Coordinates of C-alpha atoms and ligand atoms in Angstrom, one line a residue:
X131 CA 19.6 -4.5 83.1
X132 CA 20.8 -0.9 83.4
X133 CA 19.5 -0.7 86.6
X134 CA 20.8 -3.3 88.0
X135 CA 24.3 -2.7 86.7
X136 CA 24.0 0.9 88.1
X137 CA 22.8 -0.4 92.0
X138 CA 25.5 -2.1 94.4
X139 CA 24.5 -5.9 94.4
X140 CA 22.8 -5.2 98.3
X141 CA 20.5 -2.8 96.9
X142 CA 19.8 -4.8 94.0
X143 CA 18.9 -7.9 96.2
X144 CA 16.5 -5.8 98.4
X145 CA 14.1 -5.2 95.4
X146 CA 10.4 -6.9 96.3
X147 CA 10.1 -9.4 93.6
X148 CA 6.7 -9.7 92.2
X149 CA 4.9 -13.1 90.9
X150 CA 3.0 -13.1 87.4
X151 CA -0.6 -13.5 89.7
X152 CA 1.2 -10.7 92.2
X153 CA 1.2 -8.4 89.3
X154 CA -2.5 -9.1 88.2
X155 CA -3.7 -8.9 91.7
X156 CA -2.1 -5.5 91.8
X157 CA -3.0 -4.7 88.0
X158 CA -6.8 -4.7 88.9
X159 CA -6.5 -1.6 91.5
X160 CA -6.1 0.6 88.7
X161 CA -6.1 1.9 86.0
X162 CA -6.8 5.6 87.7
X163 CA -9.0 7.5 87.8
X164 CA -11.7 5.3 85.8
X165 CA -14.0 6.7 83.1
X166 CA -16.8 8.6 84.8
X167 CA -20.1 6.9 84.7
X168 CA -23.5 7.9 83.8
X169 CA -26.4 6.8 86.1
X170 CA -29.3 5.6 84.1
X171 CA -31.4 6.0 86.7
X172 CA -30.8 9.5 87.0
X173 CA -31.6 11.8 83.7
X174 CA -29.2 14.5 84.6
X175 CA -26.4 12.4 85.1
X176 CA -22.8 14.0 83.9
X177 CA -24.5 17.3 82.8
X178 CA -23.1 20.1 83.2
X179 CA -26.0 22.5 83.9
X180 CA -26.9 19.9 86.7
X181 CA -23.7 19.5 87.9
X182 CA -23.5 23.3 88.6
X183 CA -27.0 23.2 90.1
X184 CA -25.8 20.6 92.5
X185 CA -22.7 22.4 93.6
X186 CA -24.5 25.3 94.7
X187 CA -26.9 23.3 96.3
X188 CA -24.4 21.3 98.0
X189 CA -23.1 24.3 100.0
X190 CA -27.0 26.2 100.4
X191 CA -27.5 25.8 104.1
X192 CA -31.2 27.0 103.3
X193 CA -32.1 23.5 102.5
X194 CA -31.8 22.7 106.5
X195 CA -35.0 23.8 108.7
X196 CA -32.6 26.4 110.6
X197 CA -30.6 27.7 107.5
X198 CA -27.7 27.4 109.2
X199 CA -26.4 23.2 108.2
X200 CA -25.8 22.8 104.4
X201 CA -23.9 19.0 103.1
X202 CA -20.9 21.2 103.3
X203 CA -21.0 21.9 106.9
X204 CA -20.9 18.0 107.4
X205 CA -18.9 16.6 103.6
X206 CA -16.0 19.6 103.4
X207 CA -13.5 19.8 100.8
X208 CA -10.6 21.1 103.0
X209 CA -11.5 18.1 105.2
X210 CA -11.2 15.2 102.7
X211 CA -15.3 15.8 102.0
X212 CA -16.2 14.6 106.0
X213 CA -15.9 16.7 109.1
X214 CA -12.6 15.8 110.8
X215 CA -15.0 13.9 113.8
X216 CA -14.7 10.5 114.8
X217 CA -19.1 10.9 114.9
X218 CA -20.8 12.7 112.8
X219 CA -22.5 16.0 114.4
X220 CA -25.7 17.7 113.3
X221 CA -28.6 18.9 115.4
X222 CA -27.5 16.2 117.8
X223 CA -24.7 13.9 117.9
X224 CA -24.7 11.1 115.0
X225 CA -24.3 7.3 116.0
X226 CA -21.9 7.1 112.9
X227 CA -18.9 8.7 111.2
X228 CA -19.4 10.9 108.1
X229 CA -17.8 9.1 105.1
X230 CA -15.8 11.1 102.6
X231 CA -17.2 11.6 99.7
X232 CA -14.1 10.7 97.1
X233 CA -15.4 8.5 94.1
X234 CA -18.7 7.7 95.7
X235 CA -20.1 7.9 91.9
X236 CA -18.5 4.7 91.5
X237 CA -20.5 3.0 94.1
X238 CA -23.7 0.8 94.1
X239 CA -24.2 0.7 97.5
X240 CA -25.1 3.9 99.9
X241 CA -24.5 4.5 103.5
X242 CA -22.9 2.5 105.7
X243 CA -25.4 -0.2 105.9
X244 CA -26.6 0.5 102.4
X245 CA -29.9 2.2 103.3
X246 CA -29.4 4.0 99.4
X247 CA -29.6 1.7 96.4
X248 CA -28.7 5.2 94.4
X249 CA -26.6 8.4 94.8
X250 CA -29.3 10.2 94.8
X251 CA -31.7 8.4 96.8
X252 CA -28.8 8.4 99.5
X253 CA -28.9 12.4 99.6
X254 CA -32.7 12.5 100.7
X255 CA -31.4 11.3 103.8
X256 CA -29.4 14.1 105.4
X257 CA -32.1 16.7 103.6
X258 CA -34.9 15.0 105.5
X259 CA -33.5 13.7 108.5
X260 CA -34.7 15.2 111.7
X261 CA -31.0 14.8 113.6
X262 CA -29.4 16.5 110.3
X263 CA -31.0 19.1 108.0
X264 CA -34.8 18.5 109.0
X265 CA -35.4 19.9 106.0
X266 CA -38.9 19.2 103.5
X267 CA -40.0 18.7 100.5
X268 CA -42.2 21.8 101.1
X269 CA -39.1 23.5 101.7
X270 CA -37.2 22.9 98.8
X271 CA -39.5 23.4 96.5
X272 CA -40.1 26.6 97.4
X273 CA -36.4 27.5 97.0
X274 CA -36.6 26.1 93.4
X275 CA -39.6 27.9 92.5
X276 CA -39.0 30.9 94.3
X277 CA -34.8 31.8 94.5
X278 CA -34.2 34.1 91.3
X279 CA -30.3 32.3 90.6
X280 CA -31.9 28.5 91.4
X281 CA -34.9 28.7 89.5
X282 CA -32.6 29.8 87.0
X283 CA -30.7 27.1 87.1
X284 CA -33.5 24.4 87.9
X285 CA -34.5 25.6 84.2
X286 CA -31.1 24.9 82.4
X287 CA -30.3 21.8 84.5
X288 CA -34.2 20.2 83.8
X289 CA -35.3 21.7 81.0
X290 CA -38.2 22.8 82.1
X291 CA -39.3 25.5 85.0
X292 CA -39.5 24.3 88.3
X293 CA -42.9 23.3 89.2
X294 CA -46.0 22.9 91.9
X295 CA -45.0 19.3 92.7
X296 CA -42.6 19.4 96.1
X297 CA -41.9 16.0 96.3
X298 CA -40.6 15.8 92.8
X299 CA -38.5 18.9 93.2
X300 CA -37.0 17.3 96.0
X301 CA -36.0 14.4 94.1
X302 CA -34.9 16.8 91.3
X303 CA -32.5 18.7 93.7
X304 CA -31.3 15.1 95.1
X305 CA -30.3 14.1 91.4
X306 CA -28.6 17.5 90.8
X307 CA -26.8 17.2 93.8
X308 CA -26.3 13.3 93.1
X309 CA -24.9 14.5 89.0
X310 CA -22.1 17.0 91.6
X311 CA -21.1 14.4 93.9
X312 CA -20.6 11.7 91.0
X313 CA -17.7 14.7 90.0
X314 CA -15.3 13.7 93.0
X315 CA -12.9 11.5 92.0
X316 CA -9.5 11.7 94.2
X317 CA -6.2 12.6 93.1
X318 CA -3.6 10.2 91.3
X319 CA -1.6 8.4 94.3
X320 CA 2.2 7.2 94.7
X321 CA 0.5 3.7 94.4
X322 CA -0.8 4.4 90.7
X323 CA 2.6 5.3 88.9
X324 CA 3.7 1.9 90.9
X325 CA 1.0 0.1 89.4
X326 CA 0.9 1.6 85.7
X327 CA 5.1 1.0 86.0
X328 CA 4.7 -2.5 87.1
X329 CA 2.1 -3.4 84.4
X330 CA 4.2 -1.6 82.2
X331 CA 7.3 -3.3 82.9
X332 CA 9.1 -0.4 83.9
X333 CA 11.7 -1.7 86.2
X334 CA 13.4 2.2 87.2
X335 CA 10.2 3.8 87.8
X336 CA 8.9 1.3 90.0
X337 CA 12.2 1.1 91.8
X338 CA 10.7 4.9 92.8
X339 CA 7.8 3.1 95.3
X340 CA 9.4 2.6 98.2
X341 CA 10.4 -0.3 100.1
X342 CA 8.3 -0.4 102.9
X343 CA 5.1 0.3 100.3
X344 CA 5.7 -2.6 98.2
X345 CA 6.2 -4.9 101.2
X346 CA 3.3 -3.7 102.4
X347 CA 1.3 -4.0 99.3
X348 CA 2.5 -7.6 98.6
X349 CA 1.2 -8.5 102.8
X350 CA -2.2 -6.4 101.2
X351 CA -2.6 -8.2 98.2
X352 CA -1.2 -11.7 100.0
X353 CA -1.2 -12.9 103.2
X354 CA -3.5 -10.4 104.8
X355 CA -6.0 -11.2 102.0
X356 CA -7.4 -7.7 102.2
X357 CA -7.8 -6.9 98.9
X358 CA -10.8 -9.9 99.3
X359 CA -12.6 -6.6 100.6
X360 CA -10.7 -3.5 99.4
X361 CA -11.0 -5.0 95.9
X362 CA -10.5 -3.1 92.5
X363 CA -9.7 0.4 91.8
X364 CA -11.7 2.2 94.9
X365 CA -10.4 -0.6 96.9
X366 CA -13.6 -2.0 97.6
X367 CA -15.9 -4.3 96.3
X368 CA -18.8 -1.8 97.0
X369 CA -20.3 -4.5 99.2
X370 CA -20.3 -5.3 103.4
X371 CA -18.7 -7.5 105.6
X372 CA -18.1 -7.9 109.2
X373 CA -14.5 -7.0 110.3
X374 CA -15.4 -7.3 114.4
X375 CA -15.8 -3.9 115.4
X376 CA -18.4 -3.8 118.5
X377 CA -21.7 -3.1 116.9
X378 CA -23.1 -1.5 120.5
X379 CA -23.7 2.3 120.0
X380 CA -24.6 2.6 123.8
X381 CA -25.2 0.3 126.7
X382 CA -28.5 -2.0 125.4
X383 CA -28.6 -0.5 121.9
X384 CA -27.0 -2.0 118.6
X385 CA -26.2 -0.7 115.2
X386 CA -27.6 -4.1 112.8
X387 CA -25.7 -2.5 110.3
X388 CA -26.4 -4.2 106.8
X389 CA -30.0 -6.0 108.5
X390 CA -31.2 -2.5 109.3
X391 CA -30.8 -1.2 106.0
X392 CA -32.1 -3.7 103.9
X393 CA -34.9 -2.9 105.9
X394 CA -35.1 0.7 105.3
X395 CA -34.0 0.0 101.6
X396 CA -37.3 -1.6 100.7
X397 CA -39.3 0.6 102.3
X398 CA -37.9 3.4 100.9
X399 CA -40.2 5.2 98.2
X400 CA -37.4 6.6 96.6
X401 CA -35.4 3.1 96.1
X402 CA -34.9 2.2 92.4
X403 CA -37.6 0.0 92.4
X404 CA -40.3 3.2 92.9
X405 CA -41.3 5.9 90.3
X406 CA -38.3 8.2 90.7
X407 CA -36.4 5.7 88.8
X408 CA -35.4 7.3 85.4
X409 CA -34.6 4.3 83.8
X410 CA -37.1 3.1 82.1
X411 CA -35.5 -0.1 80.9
X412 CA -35.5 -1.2 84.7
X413 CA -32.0 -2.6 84.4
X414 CA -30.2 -0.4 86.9
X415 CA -33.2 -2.2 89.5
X416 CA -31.8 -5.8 89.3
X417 CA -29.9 -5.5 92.6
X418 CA -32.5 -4.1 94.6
X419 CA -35.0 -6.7 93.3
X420 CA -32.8 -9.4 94.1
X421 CA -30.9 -8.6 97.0
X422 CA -32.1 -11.1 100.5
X423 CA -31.8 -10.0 103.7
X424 CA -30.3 -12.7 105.8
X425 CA -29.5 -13.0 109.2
X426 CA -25.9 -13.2 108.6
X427 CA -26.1 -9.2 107.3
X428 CA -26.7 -8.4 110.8
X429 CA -23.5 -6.5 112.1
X430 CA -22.3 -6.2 108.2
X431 CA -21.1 -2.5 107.6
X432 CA -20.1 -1.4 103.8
X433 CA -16.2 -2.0 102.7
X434 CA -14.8 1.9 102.9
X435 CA -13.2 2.4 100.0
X436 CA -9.5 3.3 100.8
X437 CA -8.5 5.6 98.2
X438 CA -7.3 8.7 100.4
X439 CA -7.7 6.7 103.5
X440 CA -4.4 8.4 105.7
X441 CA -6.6 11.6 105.4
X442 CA -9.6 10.1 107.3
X443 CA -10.0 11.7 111.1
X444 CA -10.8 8.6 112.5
X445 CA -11.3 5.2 111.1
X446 CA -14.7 2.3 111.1
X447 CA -18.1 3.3 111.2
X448 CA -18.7 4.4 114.2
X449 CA -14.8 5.9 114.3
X450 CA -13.8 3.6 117.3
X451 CA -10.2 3.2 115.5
X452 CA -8.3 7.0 115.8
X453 CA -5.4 5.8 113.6
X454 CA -4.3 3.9 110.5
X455 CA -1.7 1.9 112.8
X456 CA -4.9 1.0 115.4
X457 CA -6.5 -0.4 112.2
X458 CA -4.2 -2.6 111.2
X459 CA -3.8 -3.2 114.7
X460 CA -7.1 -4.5 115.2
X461 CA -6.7 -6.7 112.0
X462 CA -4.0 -8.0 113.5
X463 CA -5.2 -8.9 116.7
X464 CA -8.8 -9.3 116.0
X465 CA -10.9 -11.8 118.5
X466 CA -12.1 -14.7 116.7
X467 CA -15.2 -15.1 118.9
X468 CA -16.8 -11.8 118.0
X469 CA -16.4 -12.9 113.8
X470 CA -19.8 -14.7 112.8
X471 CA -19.1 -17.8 112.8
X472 CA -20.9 -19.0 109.7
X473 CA -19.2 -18.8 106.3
X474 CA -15.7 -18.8 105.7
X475 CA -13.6 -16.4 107.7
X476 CA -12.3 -13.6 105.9
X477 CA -10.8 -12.1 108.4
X478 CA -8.7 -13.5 110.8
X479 CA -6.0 -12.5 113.6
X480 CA -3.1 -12.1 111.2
X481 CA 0.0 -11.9 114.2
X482 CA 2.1 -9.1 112.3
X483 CA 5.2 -8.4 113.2
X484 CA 5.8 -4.6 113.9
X485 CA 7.8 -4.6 110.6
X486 CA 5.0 -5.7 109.1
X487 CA 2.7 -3.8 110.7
X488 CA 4.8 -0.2 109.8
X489 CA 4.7 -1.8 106.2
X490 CA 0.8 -2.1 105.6
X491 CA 0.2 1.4 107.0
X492 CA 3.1 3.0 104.8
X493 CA 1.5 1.3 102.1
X494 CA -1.9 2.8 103.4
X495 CA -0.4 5.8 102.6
X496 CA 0.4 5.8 99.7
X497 CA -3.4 5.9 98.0
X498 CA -3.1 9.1 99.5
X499 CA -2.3 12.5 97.3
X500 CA -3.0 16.2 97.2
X501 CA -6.0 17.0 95.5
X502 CA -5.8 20.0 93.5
X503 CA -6.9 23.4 94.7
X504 CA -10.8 23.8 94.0
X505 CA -12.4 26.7 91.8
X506 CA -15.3 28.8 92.6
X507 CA -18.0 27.0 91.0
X508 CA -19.9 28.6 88.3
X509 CA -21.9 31.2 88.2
X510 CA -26.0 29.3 87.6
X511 CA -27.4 31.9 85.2
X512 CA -24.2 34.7 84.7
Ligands
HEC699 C1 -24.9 16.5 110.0 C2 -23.9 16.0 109.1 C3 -24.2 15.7 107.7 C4 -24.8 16.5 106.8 C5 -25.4 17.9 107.0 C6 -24.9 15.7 105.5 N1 -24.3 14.5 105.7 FE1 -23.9 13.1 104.3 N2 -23.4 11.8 105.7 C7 -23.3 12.1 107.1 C8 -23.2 10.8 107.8 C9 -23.0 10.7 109.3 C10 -23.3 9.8 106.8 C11 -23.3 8.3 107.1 C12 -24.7 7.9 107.2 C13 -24.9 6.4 107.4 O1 -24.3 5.6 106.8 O2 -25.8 6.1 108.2 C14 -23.4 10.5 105.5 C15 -23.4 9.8 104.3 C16 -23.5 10.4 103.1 C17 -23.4 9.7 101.8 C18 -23.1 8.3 101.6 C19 -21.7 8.1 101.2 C20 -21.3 6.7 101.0 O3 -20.1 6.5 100.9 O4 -22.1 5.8 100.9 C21 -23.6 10.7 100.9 C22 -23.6 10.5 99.4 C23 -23.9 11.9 101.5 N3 -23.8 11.7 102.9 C24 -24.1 13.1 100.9 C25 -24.6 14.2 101.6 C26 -25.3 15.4 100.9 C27 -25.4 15.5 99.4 C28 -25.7 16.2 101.9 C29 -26.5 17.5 101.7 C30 -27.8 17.3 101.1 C31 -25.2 15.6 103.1 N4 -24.6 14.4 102.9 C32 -25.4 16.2 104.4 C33 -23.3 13.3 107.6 C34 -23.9 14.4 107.0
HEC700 C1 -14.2 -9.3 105.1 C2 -13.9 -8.2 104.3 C3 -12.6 -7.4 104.7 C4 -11.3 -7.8 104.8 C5 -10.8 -9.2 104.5 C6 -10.6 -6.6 105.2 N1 -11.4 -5.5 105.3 FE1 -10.8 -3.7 105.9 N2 -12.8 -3.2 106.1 C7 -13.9 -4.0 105.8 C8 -15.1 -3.4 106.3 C9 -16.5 -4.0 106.2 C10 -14.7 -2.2 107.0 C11 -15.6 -1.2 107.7 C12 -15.9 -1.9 109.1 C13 -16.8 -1.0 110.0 O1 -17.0 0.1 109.7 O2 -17.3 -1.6 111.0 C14 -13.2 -2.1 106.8 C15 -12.5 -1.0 107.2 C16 -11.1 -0.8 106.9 C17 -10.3 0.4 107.1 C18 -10.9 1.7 107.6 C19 -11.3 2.6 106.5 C20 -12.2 3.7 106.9 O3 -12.4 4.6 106.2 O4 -12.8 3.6 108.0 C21 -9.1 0.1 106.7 C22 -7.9 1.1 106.7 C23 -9.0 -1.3 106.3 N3 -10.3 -1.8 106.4 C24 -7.9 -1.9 105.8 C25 -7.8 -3.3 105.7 C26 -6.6 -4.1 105.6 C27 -5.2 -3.5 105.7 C28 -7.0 -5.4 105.5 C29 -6.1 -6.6 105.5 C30 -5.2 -6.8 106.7 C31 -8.4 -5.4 105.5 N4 -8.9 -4.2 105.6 C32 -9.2 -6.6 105.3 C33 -13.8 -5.2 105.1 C34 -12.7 -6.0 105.1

């Protein structure tokens, strides 16, 4: 009432009205930032002798065969946790983009074809990889055993000194790393204080988020039928779907995307179904053991979450897209013979005006925000 009686009747008229299902649609991409969870499968989870083991882990580049790569050189924190490359880039170049590492605790799903059932399972990868770290088992359990400040904190993160057993130490440094990674959660957005005011009904602060945003949000959450996807607080539904980018990585060779990692999934020792699993109630195993790989998965690439999205250096996952307007661009546009067919369409060529267009990307940009400056982490044994 006061605000209205303080705006001239054209102003007043150009606020976005919002439906009761409007504001629940919108009302279930927060609150932020969600509680932090535990992983039952991983026994250090959330502690904070772990989490400090994982950090300096995270940027020790003598857990690559070289010395030289460590998951910093690759995930950086000045670069939104990627490397500011459309391709990933390690001892060769990488068929697919490094994702950023915001809020990936939240996840169920690793990878961009969900090769990792677990956080931790996901960080073998890079460790063993011959294109990334080449790294070994051999290797880092010699480090654990053998580095005065590691074993050190090995000791206080496990409870136990580090022992003979390479393989286990590996997974050991993997759920460390995994308890460090779970700590990323990205910054409060312009997009939150819209949503908490609008659930609120608190008509002057969310006359704050501007215009453009909330016309784009109501096309997100409406018409566009993104939020399908980029469901919930992360803005995705953690699982994969086909949005018709090319899946050819070079002339004669494809990227199966979701098929290929199923595949790699199950024959993965270190999936949640193997002995690694701390959990001994075998709950945290139901998706694994149920999921199917079908035909239809072929091409499928996980949902990015879009929580700090403007920041990204390029966009898909193989960064064919450069720019958030060449993304919603290609939603736009996108050729209804290279969707699979089967199924209901999701996506389809939505025909957006360039009002429109200007609208969905300002309100890309607002699940963007400074995060705050990083600390030195702590000292392992002081
Ligand atoms: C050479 C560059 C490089 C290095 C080094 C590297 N990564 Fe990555 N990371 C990538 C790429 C590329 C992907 C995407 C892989 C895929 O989906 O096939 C990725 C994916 C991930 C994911 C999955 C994220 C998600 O959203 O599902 C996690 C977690 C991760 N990396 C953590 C790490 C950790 C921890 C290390 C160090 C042990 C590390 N990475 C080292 C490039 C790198
Ligand atoms: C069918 C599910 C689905 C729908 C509907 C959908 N998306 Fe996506 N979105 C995805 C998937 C899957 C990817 C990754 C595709 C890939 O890498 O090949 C993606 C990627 C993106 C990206 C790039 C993020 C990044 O980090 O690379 C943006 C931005 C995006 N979508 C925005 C939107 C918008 C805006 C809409 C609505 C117009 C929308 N999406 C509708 C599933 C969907």
């Amino acid at each position: 009432m006061l605000l209205a009686a303080l705006m001239s009747p054209a102003a007043a008229q150009e606020l976005v009205d919002w439906s009761i299902d409007e504001v629940r649609a919108i009302e279930r991409h927060g609150p932020w930032p969600p509680p932090l969870v535990r992983d039952p499968s991983n026994r250090v989870s959330g502690m904070p002798a772990a989490i400090a083991l994982g950090e300096h882990l995270f940027n020790d580049p003598r857990l690559s065969a070289n010395g030289r790569m460590s998951c910093a050189t690759c995930h950086q924190a000045g670069r939104n946790w990627s490397d500011g490359r459309a391709k990933g880039f390690g001892t060769v170049d990488l068929d697919r983009r490094t994702p950023s590492l915001w809020n990936v605790g939240y996840a169920h799903w690793f990878g961009w074809d969900g090769a990792g059932d677990s956080l931790w399972a996901q960080t073998i990868r890079p460790i063993l990889d011959r294109r990334e770290m080449a790294g070994s088992a051999a290797q880092v359990g010699r480090l654990l055993r053998d580095d005065k400040d590691l074993a050190c904190g090995y000791e206080r993160a496990f409870g136990s000194k580090a022992g003979v057993d390479d393989e286990h130490l590996l997974v050991d440094a993997v759920k460390a790393l995994a308890a460090f990674q779970a700590t990323l959660v990205s910054p409060r957005t312009r997009f939150d204080a819209f949503r908490d005011a609008l659930v609120a009904g608190d008509r002057a602060a969310t006359a704050r988020y501007p215009l453009s945003e909330q016309r784009g949000l109501k096309l997100f959450i409406g018409t566009g039928n993104c939020d399908t996807c980029h469901f919930g607080p992360r803005f995705t539904n953690g699982e994969f779907g086909d949005v018709g980018i090319a899946f050819f990585v070079r002339p004669g060779e494809v990227d199966s995307g979701r098929l290929g990692g199923l595949a790699k999934l199950a024959n993965s020792p270190f999936n949640l179904l193997g002995r690694y699993n701390d959990d001994a109630s075998g709950a945290s195993a139901a998706r694994t053991r149920h999921v199917q790989r079908l035909h239809a998965n072929f091409g499928e690439f996980r949902v990015p979450s879009l929580r700090q999205v403007g920041r990204a250096a390029a966009y898909m996952h193989d960064g064919s897209l450069a720019t958030l307007e060449e993304v919603v661009r290609h939603y736009s546009e996108v050729s209804l013979d290279r969707l699979h067919s089967d199924g209901t369409p999701l996506v389809r060529p939505l025909g957006l005006t360039p009002q429109q267009r200007t609208d969905l990307v300002a309100f890309l940009r607002s699940l963007d925000a400074d995060p705050p400056p990083r600390l030195a982490p702590p000292s392992l044994c002081p």
